[in-house]
Coordinates of C-alpha atoms in Angstrom, one line a residue:
Chain A
X15 CA 22.0 221.5 61.8
X16 CA 19.8 220.0 64.6
X17 CA 16.1 220.3 64.4
X18 CA 14.5 222.8 66.8
X19 CA 11.5 220.6 67.2
X20 CA 11.3 216.9 66.5
X21 CA 8.3 214.5 66.7
X22 CA 9.3 210.8 66.9
X23 CA 7.0 207.9 66.4
X24 CA 4.0 209.7 67.8
X25 CA 0.9 207.7 68.4
X26 CA -2.6 208.7 69.6
X27 CA -5.7 206.7 69.2
X28 CA -9.4 207.0 70.2
X29 CA -12.4 204.8 70.2
X30 CA -15.3 206.4 68.4
X31 CA -18.9 206.0 69.5
X32 CA -19.4 203.1 67.2
X33 CA -16.6 201.3 68.9
X34 CA -14.1 201.7 66.1
X35 CA -10.5 202.5 66.7
X36 CA -9.4 205.7 65.1
X37 CA -5.7 206.7 64.9
X38 CA -5.4 210.5 64.3
X39 CA -1.6 210.1 65.0
X40 CA -0.3 206.9 63.5
X41 CA 3.5 206.6 63.8
X42 CA 4.2 210.3 63.0
X43 CA 7.8 211.5 62.5
X44 CA 8.7 215.0 61.7
X45 CA 11.4 217.6 62.2
X46 CA 11.3 221.4 62.1
X47 CA 14.6 223.2 61.6
X48 CA 15.6 226.7 62.8
X49 CA 14.2 229.5 60.7
X50 CA 12.3 227.1 58.5
X51 CA 8.6 227.1 57.4
X52 CA 7.2 223.6 57.5
X53 CA 3.8 223.1 56.0
X54 CA 1.5 220.4 57.3
X55 CA -0.9 219.6 54.5
X56 CA -4.2 217.7 54.8
X57 CA -8.0 217.9 54.9
X58 CA -10.5 217.6 57.7
X59 CA -10.1 214.4 59.7
X60 CA -6.5 213.8 58.6
X61 CA -5.1 214.3 62.1
X62 CA -3.6 217.8 61.8
X63 CA -5.4 219.2 64.9
X64 CA -4.6 216.2 67.0
X65 CA -1.0 216.6 66.1
X66 CA -1.0 220.3 67.0
X67 CA -2.7 219.7 70.3
X68 CA 0.0 217.2 71.2
X69 CA 2.7 219.6 70.2
X70 CA 1.3 222.5 72.2
X71 CA 0.7 220.1 75.2
X72 CA -3.0 220.2 75.5
X73 CA -3.3 216.5 74.6
X74 CA -1.0 213.7 75.8
X75 CA 0.3 211.3 73.3
X76 CA -0.2 207.5 73.8
X77 CA 3.4 207.0 73.1
X78 CA 6.2 208.7 71.2
X79 CA 8.4 211.7 71.8
X80 CA 8.1 215.4 71.1
X81 CA 11.6 216.9 71.4
X82 CA 12.1 220.6 71.9
X83 CA 15.7 221.7 72.1
X84 CA 16.6 218.0 72.7
X85 CA 14.2 217.7 75.7
X86 CA 11.2 215.4 75.5
X87 CA 8.4 217.8 76.4
X88 CA 5.8 215.1 76.9
X89 CA 7.4 214.1 80.3
X90 CA 8.1 217.5 81.7
X91 CA 6.5 219.0 84.9
X92 CA 3.9 221.7 84.6
X93 CA 6.4 224.4 85.6
X94 CA 8.9 223.3 83.0
X95 CA 6.2 223.2 80.4
X96 CA 5.1 226.7 81.2
X97 CA 8.7 227.9 80.6
X98 CA 9.0 226.0 77.2
X99 CA 5.7 227.0 75.9
X100 CA 6.8 230.6 75.9
X101 CA 8.9 229.6 72.9
X102 CA 6.0 227.9 71.0
X103 CA 3.1 230.2 70.1
X104 CA 0.0 229.7 68.0
X105 CA -2.2 231.7 65.6
X106 CA -5.7 230.6 64.9
X107 CA -7.9 230.5 61.9
X108 CA -10.6 232.6 63.5
X109 CA -9.3 235.5 65.6
X110 CA -12.9 236.2 66.7
X111 CA -12.9 232.9 68.6
X112 CA -9.4 233.5 70.0
X113 CA -9.9 237.1 71.3
X114 CA -12.1 238.3 74.2
X115 CA -14.5 240.8 72.4
X116 CA -14.6 243.0 75.5
X117 CA -10.8 243.5 75.6
X118 CA -9.1 246.4 73.9
X119 CA -6.5 245.5 71.3
X120 CA -3.6 246.6 73.4
X121 CA -4.7 244.3 76.2
X122 CA -5.2 241.4 73.8
X123 CA -1.7 241.9 72.4
X124 CA 0.1 242.2 75.8
X125 CA -1.9 239.5 77.6
X126 CA 0.9 236.9 77.4
X127 CA 3.4 239.4 78.7
X128 CA 1.2 240.3 81.7
X129 CA 0.5 236.6 82.3
X130 CA 4.2 235.8 82.4
X131 CA 4.9 239.0 84.5
X132 CA 7.3 240.3 81.8
X133 CA 5.7 243.8 81.9
X134 CA 3.6 245.9 84.2
X135 CA 0.0 246.8 83.3
X136 CA 0.9 250.4 83.1
X137 CA 3.4 249.6 80.3
X138 CA 0.9 247.6 78.2
X139 CA -0.3 250.3 75.9
X140 CA 3.2 251.5 74.9
X141 CA 4.5 248.0 74.4
X142 CA 1.4 247.0 72.3
X143 CA 2.1 250.0 70.0
X144 CA 5.6 248.6 69.2
X145 CA 4.1 245.3 68.2
X146 CA 1.3 246.9 66.2
X147 CA 4.1 248.7 64.2
X148 CA 5.9 245.5 63.8
X149 CA 3.0 243.8 62.1
X150 CA 2.2 246.8 59.9
X151 CA -0.8 248.3 61.8
X152 CA -1.4 251.8 63.0
X153 CA -0.7 252.5 66.7
X154 CA -4.1 254.1 66.8
X155 CA -5.7 250.7 66.8
X156 CA -4.4 250.0 70.3
X157 CA -7.5 251.4 72.0
X158 CA -10.0 249.8 69.7
X159 CA -12.1 246.7 70.2
X160 CA -11.8 243.6 68.0
X161 CA -15.2 244.2 66.3
X162 CA -13.9 247.5 65.0
X163 CA -11.1 245.8 63.0
X164 CA -11.3 244.0 59.6
X165 CA -10.5 240.3 59.3
X166 CA -7.0 241.0 58.1
X167 CA -6.3 243.5 60.8
X168 CA -7.4 241.0 63.5
X169 CA -5.2 238.3 62.0
X170 CA -2.2 240.8 62.3
X171 CA -3.2 241.4 65.9
X172 CA -3.1 237.6 66.4
X173 CA 0.4 237.6 65.0
X174 CA 1.5 240.5 67.2
X175 CA 0.3 238.7 70.3
X176 CA 2.1 235.5 69.3
X177 CA 5.3 237.5 68.9
X178 CA 5.3 239.2 72.3
X179 CA 7.0 236.3 74.1
X180 CA 9.7 236.2 71.4
X181 CA 8.9 232.6 70.4
X182 CA 11.2 230.3 68.4
X183 CA 8.3 228.5 66.8
X184 CA 4.9 229.8 65.7
X185 CA 2.1 227.4 64.7
X186 CA -0.3 228.8 62.2
X187 CA -3.5 226.9 61.9
X188 CA -5.3 227.8 58.6
X189 CA -4.7 231.4 59.4
X190 CA -5.5 232.8 55.9
X191 CA -8.4 230.5 54.9
X192 CA -11.1 233.0 55.9
X193 CA -9.4 236.0 54.3
X194 CA -9.8 237.7 50.9
X195 CA -6.9 236.8 48.5
X196 CA -5.4 240.2 48.6
X197 CA -5.4 240.2 52.4
X198 CA -4.0 236.6 52.4
X199 CA -1.1 237.8 50.2
X200 CA -0.3 240.6 52.7
X201 CA -0.4 238.2 55.7
X202 CA 1.9 235.8 53.9
X203 CA 4.3 238.6 53.0
X204 CA 4.3 239.7 56.7
X205 CA 5.2 236.2 57.9
X206 CA 8.0 236.0 55.4
X207 CA 9.3 239.3 56.6
X208 CA 9.1 238.2 60.3
X209 CA 10.9 235.0 59.4
X210 CA 13.8 237.0 57.9
X211 CA 14.0 239.6 60.7
X212 CA 13.3 237.5 63.8
X213 CA 14.6 234.1 62.7
X214 CA 11.4 232.4 63.8
X215 CA 10.3 228.9 62.5
X216 CA 6.8 228.3 61.4
X217 CA 4.6 225.3 61.2
X218 CA 1.9 226.2 58.7
X219 CA -1.2 224.2 58.5
X220 CA -3.2 224.3 55.3
X221 CA -5.0 222.3 52.7
X222 CA -4.0 224.5 49.8
X223 CA -0.9 223.2 48.0
X224 CA -0.5 226.4 46.0
X225 CA -0.1 228.3 49.2
X226 CA 2.4 225.7 50.4
X227 CA 4.5 226.1 47.3
X228 CA 4.7 229.9 48.0
X229 CA 5.6 229.9 51.6
X230 CA 7.0 226.5 52.8
X231 CA 10.6 225.4 52.7
X232 CA 9.4 221.8 53.2
X233 CA 6.1 220.1 53.7
X234 CA 4.5 216.9 54.9
X235 CA 1.2 215.6 53.6
X236 CA -1.1 213.9 56.1
X237 CA -3.9 211.5 55.5
X238 CA -5.7 209.3 58.0
X239 CA -3.2 210.1 60.8
X240 CA -0.2 209.2 58.7
X241 CA 2.4 211.3 56.9
X242 CA 2.1 210.0 53.4
X243 CA 4.7 212.1 51.7
X244 CA 7.4 214.7 52.5
X245 CA 8.1 217.3 49.9
X246 CA 11.4 219.2 49.8
X247 CA 11.2 221.3 46.6
X248 CA 9.3 224.3 45.4
X249 CA 8.0 222.5 42.4
X250 CA 5.3 220.3 43.8
X251 CA 3.8 219.3 40.5
X252 CA 7.1 217.7 39.5
X253 CA 8.0 216.3 42.9
X254 CA 4.8 214.9 44.3
X255 CA 4.4 211.1 43.8
X256 CA 1.8 209.9 46.3
X257 CA -1.7 209.5 44.8
X258 CA -3.3 211.6 47.5
X259 CA -0.9 214.5 47.0
X260 CA -1.6 214.3 43.3
X261 CA -5.3 214.5 44.1
X262 CA -4.7 217.6 46.3
X263 CA -2.7 219.2 43.4
X264 CA -5.5 218.6 41.0
X265 CA -7.9 220.3 43.3
X266 CA -6.0 223.6 43.2
X267 CA -7.8 226.1 41.0
X268 CA -5.5 228.5 39.3
X269 CA -6.6 231.3 37.0
X270 CA -7.1 229.6 33.7
X271 CA -7.0 231.6 30.5
X272 CA -6.5 230.3 26.9
X273 CA -3.5 228.1 27.8
Chain B
X14 CA -32.6 234.1 30.1
X15 CA -31.6 236.6 32.8
X16 CA -31.0 240.2 32.1
X17 CA -30.1 242.6 34.9
X18 CA -30.0 246.3 33.9
X19 CA -28.8 249.3 35.9
X20 CA -29.5 247.6 39.2
X21 CA -29.2 249.8 42.3
X22 CA -29.5 248.3 45.8
X23 CA -29.4 250.0 49.2
X24 CA -29.4 248.8 52.8
X25 CA -31.3 251.5 54.6
X26 CA -29.7 254.7 53.4
X27 CA -26.4 253.0 52.6
X28 CA -25.5 252.3 49.0
X29 CA -24.7 248.6 48.4
X30 CA -24.8 248.1 44.6
X31 CA -24.8 250.7 41.8
X32 CA -25.3 250.4 38.0
X33 CA -25.1 246.6 37.9
X34 CA -25.6 245.1 34.4
X35 CA -25.5 241.4 33.6
X36 CA -26.8 239.3 30.7
X37 CA -26.9 235.5 31.2
X38 CA -27.8 233.1 28.4
X39 CA -29.3 229.7 29.0
X40 CA -26.6 227.2 29.8
X41 CA -24.0 229.8 30.7
X42 CA -21.9 229.6 33.8
X43 CA -21.2 233.1 35.1
X44 CA -19.0 234.0 38.1
X45 CA -19.3 237.2 40.0
X46 CA -16.0 237.7 41.8
X47 CA -15.0 240.1 44.5
X48 CA -13.7 240.5 48.0
X49 CA -15.7 241.1 51.2
X50 CA -18.0 244.1 50.9
X51 CA -18.0 244.2 47.1
X52 CA -21.7 243.6 46.8
X53 CA -21.5 240.3 45.0
X54 CA -23.8 238.4 47.3
X55 CA -26.3 241.3 47.5
X56 CA -26.8 241.1 43.7
X57 CA -27.6 237.4 43.8
X58 CA -30.0 237.7 46.7
X59 CA -31.9 240.5 44.9
X60 CA -32.4 238.1 42.0
X61 CA -34.2 235.7 44.3
X62 CA -36.0 238.4 46.3
X63 CA -34.1 237.5 49.4
X64 CA -32.4 240.7 50.4
X65 CA -31.8 240.6 54.1
X66 CA -32.9 243.2 56.6
X67 CA -33.6 246.6 55.2
X68 CA -32.1 245.8 51.8
X69 CA -34.1 247.0 48.8
X70 CA -33.8 247.4 45.1
X71 CA -34.1 251.1 44.4
X72 CA -33.5 251.2 40.7
X73 CA -33.1 249.0 37.6
X74 CA -34.6 245.8 36.3
X75 CA -34.1 242.1 36.8
X76 CA -35.7 240.3 33.9
X77 CA -36.0 236.6 34.1
X78 CA -37.7 234.9 31.1
X79 CA -39.9 238.0 30.6
X80 CA -40.8 238.6 34.2
X81 CA -39.4 241.6 36.1
X82 CA -38.3 240.1 39.4
X83 CA -38.0 243.4 41.1
X84 CA -41.8 243.8 41.1
X85 CA -42.8 240.2 41.4
X86 CA -45.3 239.3 44.2
X87 CA -44.2 237.0 47.0
X88 CA -46.5 234.1 45.9
X89 CA -45.1 234.0 42.3
X90 CA -41.6 234.2 43.8
X91 CA -42.4 231.2 46.0
X92 CA -43.3 229.2 42.8
X93 CA -40.1 230.2 41.1
X94 CA -37.8 229.3 44.0
X95 CA -36.9 225.6 44.4
X96 CA -37.2 223.5 41.3
X97 CA -37.0 226.4 38.9
X98 CA -34.5 228.7 40.5
X99 CA -32.4 227.2 43.3
X100 CA -30.0 228.8 45.6
X101 CA -27.2 227.3 47.6
X102 CA -25.3 229.3 50.3
X103 CA -22.0 229.0 52.0
X104 CA -23.8 227.7 55.1
X105 CA -26.6 225.9 53.2
X106 CA -26.1 223.0 55.6
X107 CA -27.1 225.2 58.6
X108 CA -30.6 225.4 57.2
X109 CA -31.4 221.8 57.8
X110 CA -34.0 221.1 60.4
X111 CA -32.2 219.8 63.5
X112 CA -35.1 217.8 64.8
X113 CA -35.6 215.5 61.7
X114 CA -33.3 212.9 60.2
X115 CA -31.6 213.9 56.9
X116 CA -33.6 211.2 55.1
X117 CA -37.0 212.4 56.4
X118 CA -36.5 216.0 55.4
X119 CA -34.8 215.2 52.1
X120 CA -37.6 212.8 51.1
X121 CA -40.3 215.3 52.2
X122 CA -38.5 218.1 50.3
X123 CA -38.5 216.0 47.1
X124 CA -42.1 214.9 47.5
X125 CA -43.3 218.5 48.1
X126 CA -42.0 219.5 44.7
X127 CA -42.7 216.3 42.7
X128 CA -45.0 213.3 42.2
X129 CA -42.4 210.7 43.3
X130 CA -43.3 208.0 45.7
X131 CA -41.6 207.8 49.1
X132 CA -39.4 204.9 47.8
X133 CA -38.5 206.7 44.6
X134 CA -37.7 209.9 46.5
X135 CA -35.4 207.9 48.8
X136 CA -33.6 206.4 45.8
X137 CA -33.2 209.9 44.2
X138 CA -31.9 211.3 47.4
X139 CA -29.4 208.6 47.9
X140 CA -28.3 208.8 44.3
X141 CA -27.5 212.5 44.5
X142 CA -25.8 212.1 48.0
X143 CA -23.5 209.5 46.4
X144 CA -22.6 212.1 43.7
X145 CA -21.8 214.5 46.6
X146 CA -19.0 212.1 47.6
X147 CA -20.9 210.3 50.4
X148 CA -19.8 206.7 50.3
X149 CA -22.7 205.4 52.4
X150 CA -25.7 207.6 51.6
X151 CA -28.1 205.3 53.5
X152 CA -26.3 205.8 56.7
X153 CA -26.2 209.6 56.1
X154 CA -30.0 209.5 55.5
X155 CA -30.6 207.9 58.9
X156 CA -28.6 210.6 60.8
X157 CA -29.6 213.9 62.4
X158 CA -27.9 217.1 61.3
X159 CA -25.9 217.4 64.6
X160 CA -24.4 214.0 63.9
X161 CA -22.7 215.3 60.7
X162 CA -19.7 217.4 60.4
X163 CA -20.1 220.9 58.9
X164 CA -18.7 219.8 55.6
X165 CA -21.1 216.8 55.5
X166 CA -24.1 219.1 56.3
X167 CA -23.0 221.4 53.5
X168 CA -22.9 218.6 51.0
X169 CA -26.4 217.5 52.0
X170 CA -27.6 221.1 51.6
X171 CA -26.0 221.3 48.1
X172 CA -27.5 217.9 47.2
X173 CA -31.0 219.3 48.1
X174 CA -30.3 222.5 46.0
X175 CA -29.3 220.4 43.0
X176 CA -31.7 217.5 43.2
X177 CA -34.3 219.0 40.9
X178 CA -31.8 220.0 38.3
X179 CA -33.0 223.6 38.4
X180 CA -33.1 225.8 35.4
X181 CA -31.1 228.5 37.2
X182 CA -28.7 227.7 40.0
X183 CA -27.5 230.6 42.2
X184 CA -24.5 229.5 44.2
X185 CA -23.1 231.9 46.9
X186 CA -19.6 230.7 47.9
X187 CA -21.0 227.1 48.1
X188 CA -17.6 225.4 48.6
X189 CA -15.5 227.9 50.4
X190 CA -15.8 226.2 53.7
X191 CA -15.2 222.7 52.3
X192 CA -12.0 220.6 51.9
X193 CA -10.3 221.1 48.5
X194 CA -11.0 217.6 47.2
X195 CA -14.7 217.9 48.1
X196 CA -14.8 221.4 46.5
X197 CA -13.4 219.9 43.3
X198 CA -16.1 217.2 43.3
X199 CA -18.9 219.7 43.7
X200 CA -17.4 222.0 41.1
X201 CA -17.3 219.0 38.7
X202 CA -20.9 218.2 39.6
X203 CA -21.9 221.8 38.7
X204 CA -20.2 221.5 35.4
X205 CA -22.0 218.2 34.8
X206 CA -25.3 219.7 35.7
X207 CA -24.8 222.4 33.0
X208 CA -23.5 220.0 30.4
X209 CA -26.2 217.3 30.8
X210 CA -29.2 219.4 31.7
X211 CA -28.4 222.8 30.4
X212 CA -28.6 224.4 33.9
X213 CA -27.6 228.0 34.0
X214 CA -25.3 228.8 36.9
X215 CA -24.4 232.0 38.6
X216 CA -21.5 231.5 41.0
X217 CA -20.5 234.0 43.6
X218 CA -17.0 233.5 44.8
X219 CA -13.9 235.3 46.1
X220 CA -11.8 232.6 44.4
X221 CA -10.6 233.9 41.0
X222 CA -8.9 230.6 40.2
X223 CA -12.1 228.7 40.7
X224 CA -14.2 231.3 38.8
X225 CA -12.0 231.3 35.8
X226 CA -11.9 227.5 35.7
X227 CA -15.6 226.9 35.7
X228 CA -17.1 230.0 34.0
X229 CA -17.8 231.1 30.5
X230 CA -18.0 234.7 31.7
X231 CA -16.5 236.5 34.7
X232 CA -17.7 239.7 36.4
X233 CA -15.3 241.4 38.8
X234 CA -16.9 243.7 41.5
X235 CA -15.5 246.2 43.9
X236 CA -17.3 248.5 46.3
X237 CA -20.7 247.8 44.8
X238 CA -19.8 248.3 41.2
X239 CA -18.6 246.2 38.3
X240 CA -14.9 246.8 37.7
X241 CA -14.7 244.6 34.7
X242 CA -16.6 241.9 32.9
X243 CA -15.8 239.6 30.0
X244 CA -15.2 236.1 28.9
X245 CA -12.9 233.9 31.0
X246 CA -9.9 234.0 28.7
X247 CA -10.0 237.8 28.3
X248 CA -10.2 238.3 32.1
X249 CA -7.2 236.1 32.8
X250 CA -5.0 236.8 29.8
X251 CA -5.8 240.5 29.1
X252 CA -7.4 242.0 32.2
X253 CA -8.2 245.7 31.6
X254 CA -8.5 247.0 35.1
X255 CA -5.7 247.3 37.5
X256 CA -7.9 245.8 40.2
X257 CA -8.4 242.6 38.3
X258 CA -4.7 242.4 37.6
X259 CA -4.0 242.9 41.3
X260 CA -6.5 240.1 42.3
X261 CA -4.9 237.7 39.7
X262 CA -1.5 238.4 41.2
X263 CA -2.7 237.6 44.7
X264 CA -3.9 234.1 43.8
X265 CA -1.3 231.5 44.9
X266 CA -0.2 229.4 42.0
X267 CA 1.6 226.1 41.4
X268 CA 4.4 227.1 39.2
X269 CA 7.6 225.7 40.5
X270 CA 10.7 227.9 40.8

């Protein structure tokens, strides 16, 4: 099977204010396959955000290719990009920062559809209700404002909005790290369900390897702009070899009883 | 050392905490675990007399080494806070003074509460910053808070909270915004503080994995009340309440297939 998204030898460097060269993307290769969840694992400063910015087209790579459906999206015109980026959507860690607090929930959800002229404003409320149902929320939330929702509900709204353009790929940037564990579990279950029902692929950014083991089909571990290890199995303790991955594994706190 | 009995706390006319009991021995590490809105932070703020807004203790006692903290005057509280009882918050780093370099405020803080010379204070500060995983403490000391990342500021704040090896350390989600390897380092440091200096620690966290790793005793809270409390092994291996069981099931684990 061909990858749906492929990053080939991607490089991006900056000069910091002390005059040092930093390479947030240092010869990065990765592939995302249809209906797969790929975890990108790493801590602050590892280059996750720079990688994502290049994938969603807000930052231009120095060199290298980002292939979507076989086309190098780095070189496309603005009009072509607009078309392609319907297929690649993103959910953020902090929905408060991603939502306009003065907009009602139904407008937030349907904003991408209005922007791409897929529906009329008069249809927005009805369409939003369908998506609310899809992510397990009550239709009655459509006319509320973001501040009236809990953190978990807002994150579901973020997912609903990302789904409206029927994307092939959803990028999830630390989307559960601000949530309570029980809510985190519900969100992960929802993503799993959407993956089965809609055939979407996910890129899931996190630093929590226990989470990775639960939801990812494969994962790449990033450090200092490089991919240091690719993990294919669901038993990371057994598989991981790189010292940095081992260090991340040791930093996972699991409930510890007598054993 | 610390004995909390039948504690009730309200915000205005809203009940926040009811019937909270906790007994902490010297050198214990106790975690209070719960999800948002469970009242876990409220309890710990009441201990330090730092309830925000219209929060007030409306029943019960907080006995700390023979003193009832619910009736303590502000001046005596001021003397307790700092070297004796220290508190670190999730956004402890946000409390740094933006107009002074890290070094200047850290040294001043140490000298306010001790007889160390400026040079000795500098050495002490750099030493604890090194323990906080800063490779070049001298360079951190020369910078201003805005020149550091959020995680770096937090580690500076934690260093300040721990520098006097307080008798009682109250830690409210101190690591939840940090990278996992930094979190690990700080948790190890908290354990070391207890093992070497007998520091008593009360940790507030939503992370049951972390709580059961570090603590002798775990208290589980929900909706302002204690759902269950017991020693670490009992909570993990034989949880009595359905809520504790549910929380345990939600924690992601490394277990392979």
